[in-house]
Amino acid sequence: MRRILRLLMTIIIVSGLLTSVQAEKYTLERCIETALQNNYGVIAAKNSYDATKWSLYSAYSQLLPSLSISATRSESWSPAYLYIEGVRTPNPRPGTNINYSGSLRFGQSYPGLGLGAYANIKQKQAQRHSNYYNFVGAQKELVLSIKDAYFNVIRAKMLIDVSKDAVKRGEEQLKTAQSRYELGSASLSDVLKAKVLRSNAKLDMISAENG
């Protein structure tokens, strides 16, 4: 039983769910899915890959045309009357005047005659590929560890069940031998052999439970 608990703890710790595990049955697929979603190593590898992917897009942007847009708005207000040399005169253009202006400009530039931009793009591509394989490798390594722990738990559980069945058979064989001995159809040696078989089955069960 201790072995089962240790293996289950391995799955929980590897999954990164030590604080949120609920008492429910986990299939192999569920264990793998949960581990991939919550394992810190896989998450960190994915974040590194995403960061280099966007960094590559930024490097490609150096080859794209530059676009600038500007717009201005001006507003002026004129009173209904103007005072010219102390004389009140009606304003021929009273009210609010609003003016708009804008511009749109395209530009194309290649830093370092294109050589610097090309080298930067190749570097970002290499970093993206490297981080992608790190991410995929972290996923595969985690999946293998989960599968190994999961099947070890199943194997340990099966061994315990088999050993318990063997103990039950040993008990039944001992009862049969004792009954036959009391009826005179079996010898004391048969009873002792049955006791030895039962004791060995109990030892096997204890070994299976302790791992």
CSV table of C-alpha atoms in Angstrom, one decimal:
chain,number,residue,atom,x,y,z
A,1,MET,CA,0.0,0.0,0.0
A,2,ARG,CA,2.9,2.4,0.7
A,3,ARG,CA,4.1,1.8,-2.8
A,4,ILE,CA,0.8,2.8,-4.2
A,5,LEU,CA,0.7,6.0,-2.2
A,6,ARG,CA,4.2,6.9,-3.2
A,7,LEU,CA,3.4,6.4,-6.9
A,8,LEU,CA,0.2,8.4,-6.6
A,9,MET,CA,2.1,11.2,-4.9
A,10,THR,CA,4.5,11.1,-7.9
A,11,ILE,CA,1.7,11.7,-10.3
A,12,ILE,CA,0.3,14.5,-8.2
A,13,ILE,CA,3.7,16.2,-7.7
A,14,VAL,CA,4.6,15.9,-11.4
A,15,SER,CA,1.3,17.2,-12.4
A,16,GLY,CA,1.7,20.3,-10.2
A,17,LEU,CA,-1.6,19.7,-8.5
A,18,LEU,CA,-0.5,18.9,-4.9
A,19,THR,CA,-2.8,21.6,-3.5
A,20,SER,CA,-5.8,21.1,-5.7
A,21,VAL,CA,-6.3,17.3,-6.1
A,22,GLN,CA,-9.8,16.1,-5.4
A,23,ALA,CA,-10.9,12.6,-4.3
A,24,GLU,CA,-11.9,11.3,-7.8
A,25,LYS,CA,-10.7,8.7,-10.2
A,26,TYR,CA,-8.2,9.7,-12.8
A,27,THR,CA,-7.9,7.9,-16.1
A,28,LEU,CA,-4.5,7.9,-17.9
A,29,GLU,CA,-5.8,10.5,-20.4
A,30,ARG,CA,-7.1,12.7,-17.6
A,31,CYS,CA,-3.8,12.5,-15.7
A,32,ILE,CA,-1.8,13.4,-18.9
A,33,GLU,CA,-4.2,16.3,-19.8
A,34,THR,CA,-4.1,17.7,-16.2
A,35,ALA,CA,-0.4,17.4,-16.0
A,36,LEU,CA,0.2,19.2,-19.3
A,37,GLN,CA,-2.1,22.0,-18.3
A,38,ASN,CA,-0.5,22.5,-14.8
A,39,ASN,CA,3.1,21.4,-14.9
A,40,TYR,CA,5.3,24.4,-14.3
A,41,GLY,CA,8.1,23.1,-16.5
A,42,VAL,CA,5.8,22.6,-19.5
A,43,ILE,CA,4.2,26.0,-18.9
A,44,ALA,CA,7.6,27.8,-18.8
A,45,ALA,CA,8.7,26.0,-22.0
A,46,LYS,CA,5.6,27.1,-23.8
A,47,ASN,CA,5.9,30.7,-22.6
A,48,SER,CA,9.5,30.8,-23.8
A,49,TYR,CA,8.4,29.4,-27.2
A,50,ASP,CA,5.6,32.0,-27.5
A,51,ALA,CA,8.0,34.8,-26.6
A,52,THR,CA,10.5,33.9,-29.3
A,53,LYS,CA,7.7,33.4,-31.8
A,54,TRP,CA,6.5,37.0,-31.2
A,55,SER,CA,10.1,38.2,-31.2
A,56,LEU,CA,10.5,36.7,-34.7
A,57,TYR,CA,7.4,38.5,-35.9
A,58,SER,CA,8.9,41.7,-34.6
A,59,ALA,CA,12.1,41.0,-36.6
A,60,TYR,CA,10.0,40.5,-39.7
A,61,SER,CA,8.4,43.8,-39.2
A,62,GLN,CA,11.7,45.5,-40.1
A,63,LEU,CA,11.1,44.5,-43.7
A,64,LEU,CA,7.6,45.9,-43.9
A,65,PRO,CA,6.8,49.4,-45.1
A,66,SER,CA,6.4,52.1,-42.5
A,67,LEU,CA,3.1,53.8,-42.3
A,68,SER,CA,2.4,57.1,-40.5
A,69,ILE,CA,-0.9,58.8,-40.2
A,70,SER,CA,-1.5,62.3,-38.7
A,71,ALA,CA,-4.6,64.4,-38.2
A,72,THR,CA,-5.2,67.8,-36.8
A,73,ARG,CA,-8.3,69.7,-35.9
A,74,SER,CA,-8.4,73.5,-35.1
A,75,GLU,CA,-11.4,75.5,-33.9
A,76,SER,CA,-11.8,79.3,-33.7
A,77,TRP,CA,-14.7,81.5,-32.5
A,78,SER,CA,-15.5,85.0,-33.7
A,79,PRO,CA,-18.0,87.3,-31.8
A,80,ALA,CA,-21.0,88.8,-33.5
A,81,TYR,CA,-19.6,92.3,-33.2
A,82,LEU,CA,-16.1,93.8,-33.5
A,83,TYR,CA,-14.7,97.0,-32.1
A,84,ILE,CA,-12.7,98.8,-34.6
A,85,GLU,CA,-11.2,102.1,-33.3
A,86,GLY,CA,-13.8,102.1,-30.7
A,87,VAL,CA,-16.7,101.7,-33.1
A,88,ARG,CA,-18.9,98.7,-32.7
A,89,THR,CA,-19.1,97.0,-36.1
A,90,PRO,CA,-21.0,93.8,-37.0
A,91,ASN,CA,-18.7,90.9,-37.7
A,92,PRO,CA,-19.2,89.7,-41.3
A,93,ARG,CA,-18.2,86.1,-40.3
A,94,PRO,CA,-19.4,85.4,-36.7
A,95,GLY,CA,-19.6,82.0,-35.1
A,96,THR,CA,-17.3,79.0,-34.9
A,97,ASN,CA,-14.9,78.0,-37.6
A,98,ILE,CA,-13.5,74.4,-37.6
A,99,ASN,CA,-10.6,73.3,-39.8
A,100,TYR,CA,-9.4,69.8,-40.3
A,101,SER,CA,-6.1,68.6,-41.8
A,102,GLY,CA,-4.4,65.2,-42.1
A,103,SER,CA,-1.6,63.3,-43.8
A,104,LEU,CA,-0.7,59.7,-44.7
A,105,ARG,CA,2.8,58.6,-45.4
A,106,PHE,CA,4.4,55.4,-46.5
A,107,GLY,CA,8.1,54.6,-46.2
A,108,GLN,CA,10.4,51.7,-46.7
A,109,SER,CA,13.8,51.2,-45.1
A,110,TYR,CA,16.3,48.4,-44.7
A,111,PRO,CA,18.6,48.8,-41.6
A,112,GLY,CA,22.2,48.1,-42.5
A,113,LEU,CA,21.4,47.6,-46.2
A,114,GLY,CA,19.3,44.5,-45.2
A,115,LEU,CA,22.2,42.6,-43.7
A,116,GLY,CA,21.5,43.4,-40.1
A,117,ALA,CA,17.8,42.7,-40.5
A,118,TYR,CA,18.5,39.3,-42.2
A,119,ALA,CA,20.9,38.3,-39.5
A,120,ASN,CA,18.4,39.3,-36.8
A,121,ILE,CA,15.7,37.3,-38.5
A,122,LYS,CA,17.8,34.1,-38.8
A,123,GLN,CA,18.8,34.4,-35.1
A,124,LYS,CA,15.1,34.7,-34.1
A,125,GLN,CA,14.2,31.8,-36.2
A,126,ALA,CA,16.9,29.6,-34.6
A,127,GLN,CA,15.7,30.7,-31.1
A,128,ARG,CA,12.1,29.9,-32.0
A,129,HIS,CA,13.1,26.4,-33.3
A,130,SER,CA,15.2,25.7,-30.2
A,131,ASN,CA,12.4,26.7,-27.8
A,132,TYR,CA,9.8,24.8,-29.8
A,133,TYR,CA,11.8,21.6,-29.5
A,134,ASN,CA,12.4,22.3,-25.8
A,135,PHE,CA,8.6,22.7,-25.4
A,136,VAL,CA,7.8,19.5,-27.2
A,137,GLY,CA,10.6,17.6,-25.3
A,138,ALA,CA,9.2,18.8,-22.0
A,139,GLN,CA,5.7,17.6,-23.0
A,140,LYS,CA,7.0,14.2,-24.1
A,141,GLU,CA,9.1,13.7,-21.0
A,142,LEU,CA,6.2,14.6,-18.7
A,143,VAL,CA,3.8,12.2,-20.6
A,144,LEU,CA,6.3,9.3,-20.3
A,145,SER,CA,6.8,10.0,-16.5
A,146,ILE,CA,3.0,10.0,-16.0
A,147,LYS,CA,2.5,6.8,-18.0
A,148,ASP,CA,5.2,5.1,-16.1
A,149,ALA,CA,3.8,6.1,-12.7
A,150,TYR,CA,0.3,5.3,-13.7
A,151,PHE,CA,1.0,1.8,-14.9
A,152,ASN,CA,3.2,1.1,-11.9
A,153,VAL,CA,0.2,2.0,-9.7
A,154,ILE,CA,-2.0,-0.4,-11.6
A,155,ARG,CA,0.6,-3.1,-11.4
A,156,ALA,CA,1.0,-2.6,-7.6
A,157,LYS,CA,-2.8,-2.7,-7.2
A,158,MET,CA,-3.0,-6.0,-9.2
A,159,LEU,CA,-0.2,-7.6,-7.2
A,160,ILE,CA,-2.0,-6.7,-3.9
A,161,ASP,CA,-5.3,-8.2,-5.2
A,162,VAL,CA,-3.5,-11.4,-6.3
A,163,SER,CA,-1.8,-11.7,-2.9
A,164,LYS,CA,-5.1,-11.2,-1.1
A,165,ASP,CA,-6.7,-14.0,-3.2
A,166,ALA,CA,-3.7,-16.2,-2.4
A,167,VAL,CA,-4.3,-15.6,1.3
A,168,LYS,CA,-8.0,-16.6,1.0
A,169,ARG,CA,-7.1,-19.8,-0.8
A,170,GLY,CA,-4.5,-20.6,1.8
A,171,GLU,CA,-7.1,-20.1,4.6
A,172,GLU,CA,-9.6,-22.4,2.7
A,173,GLN,CA,-6.9,-25.1,2.1
A,174,LEU,CA,-5.9,-25.0,5.8
A,175,LYS,CA,-9.6,-25.4,6.8
A,176,THR,CA,-9.9,-28.3,4.4
A,177,ALA,CA,-6.7,-30.0,5.7
A,178,GLN,CA,-7.8,-29.6,9.3
A,179,SER,CA,-11.2,-31.1,8.6
A,180,ARG,CA,-9.7,-34.0,6.7
A,181,TYR,CA,-7.2,-34.5,9.5
A,182,GLU,CA,-10.0,-34.6,12.1
A,183,LEU,CA,-11.8,-37.2,9.9
A,184,GLY,CA,-8.7,-39.2,9.6
A,185,SER,CA,-8.3,-38.8,5.9
A,186,ALA,CA,-5.3,-36.5,6.1
A,187,SER,CA,-2.1,-36.6,8.0
A,188,LEU,CA,-0.7,-34.0,10.4
A,189,SER,CA,1.9,-33.3,7.7
A,190,ASP,CA,-0.8,-32.1,5.3
A,191,VAL,CA,-2.1,-29.7,7.9
A,192,LEU,CA,1.4,-28.3,8.5
A,193,LYS,CA,2.0,-27.9,4.8
A,194,ALA,CA,-1.3,-25.9,4.5
A,195,LYS,CA,-0.2,-23.7,7.4
A,196,VAL,CA,3.1,-23.0,5.7
A,197,LEU,CA,1.4,-22.1,2.4
A,198,ARG,CA,-1.0,-19.8,4.2
A,199,SER,CA,1.9,-18.1,6.1
A,200,ASN,CA,3.8,-17.6,2.8
A,201,ALA,CA,0.7,-16.1,1.2
A,202,LYS,CA,0.4,-13.6,4.0
A,203,LEU,CA,4.1,-12.7,3.7
A,204,ASP,CA,3.6,-12.1,0.0
A,205,MET,CA,0.6,-9.9,0.7
A,206,ILE,CA,2.5,-7.8,3.2
A,207,SER,CA,5.4,-7.4,0.8
A,208,ALA,CA,3.0,-6.3,-2.0
A,209,GLU,CA,1.4,-3.7,0.3
A,210,ASN,CA,4.7,-2.3,1.5
A,211,GLY,CA,6.1,-2.2,-2.0
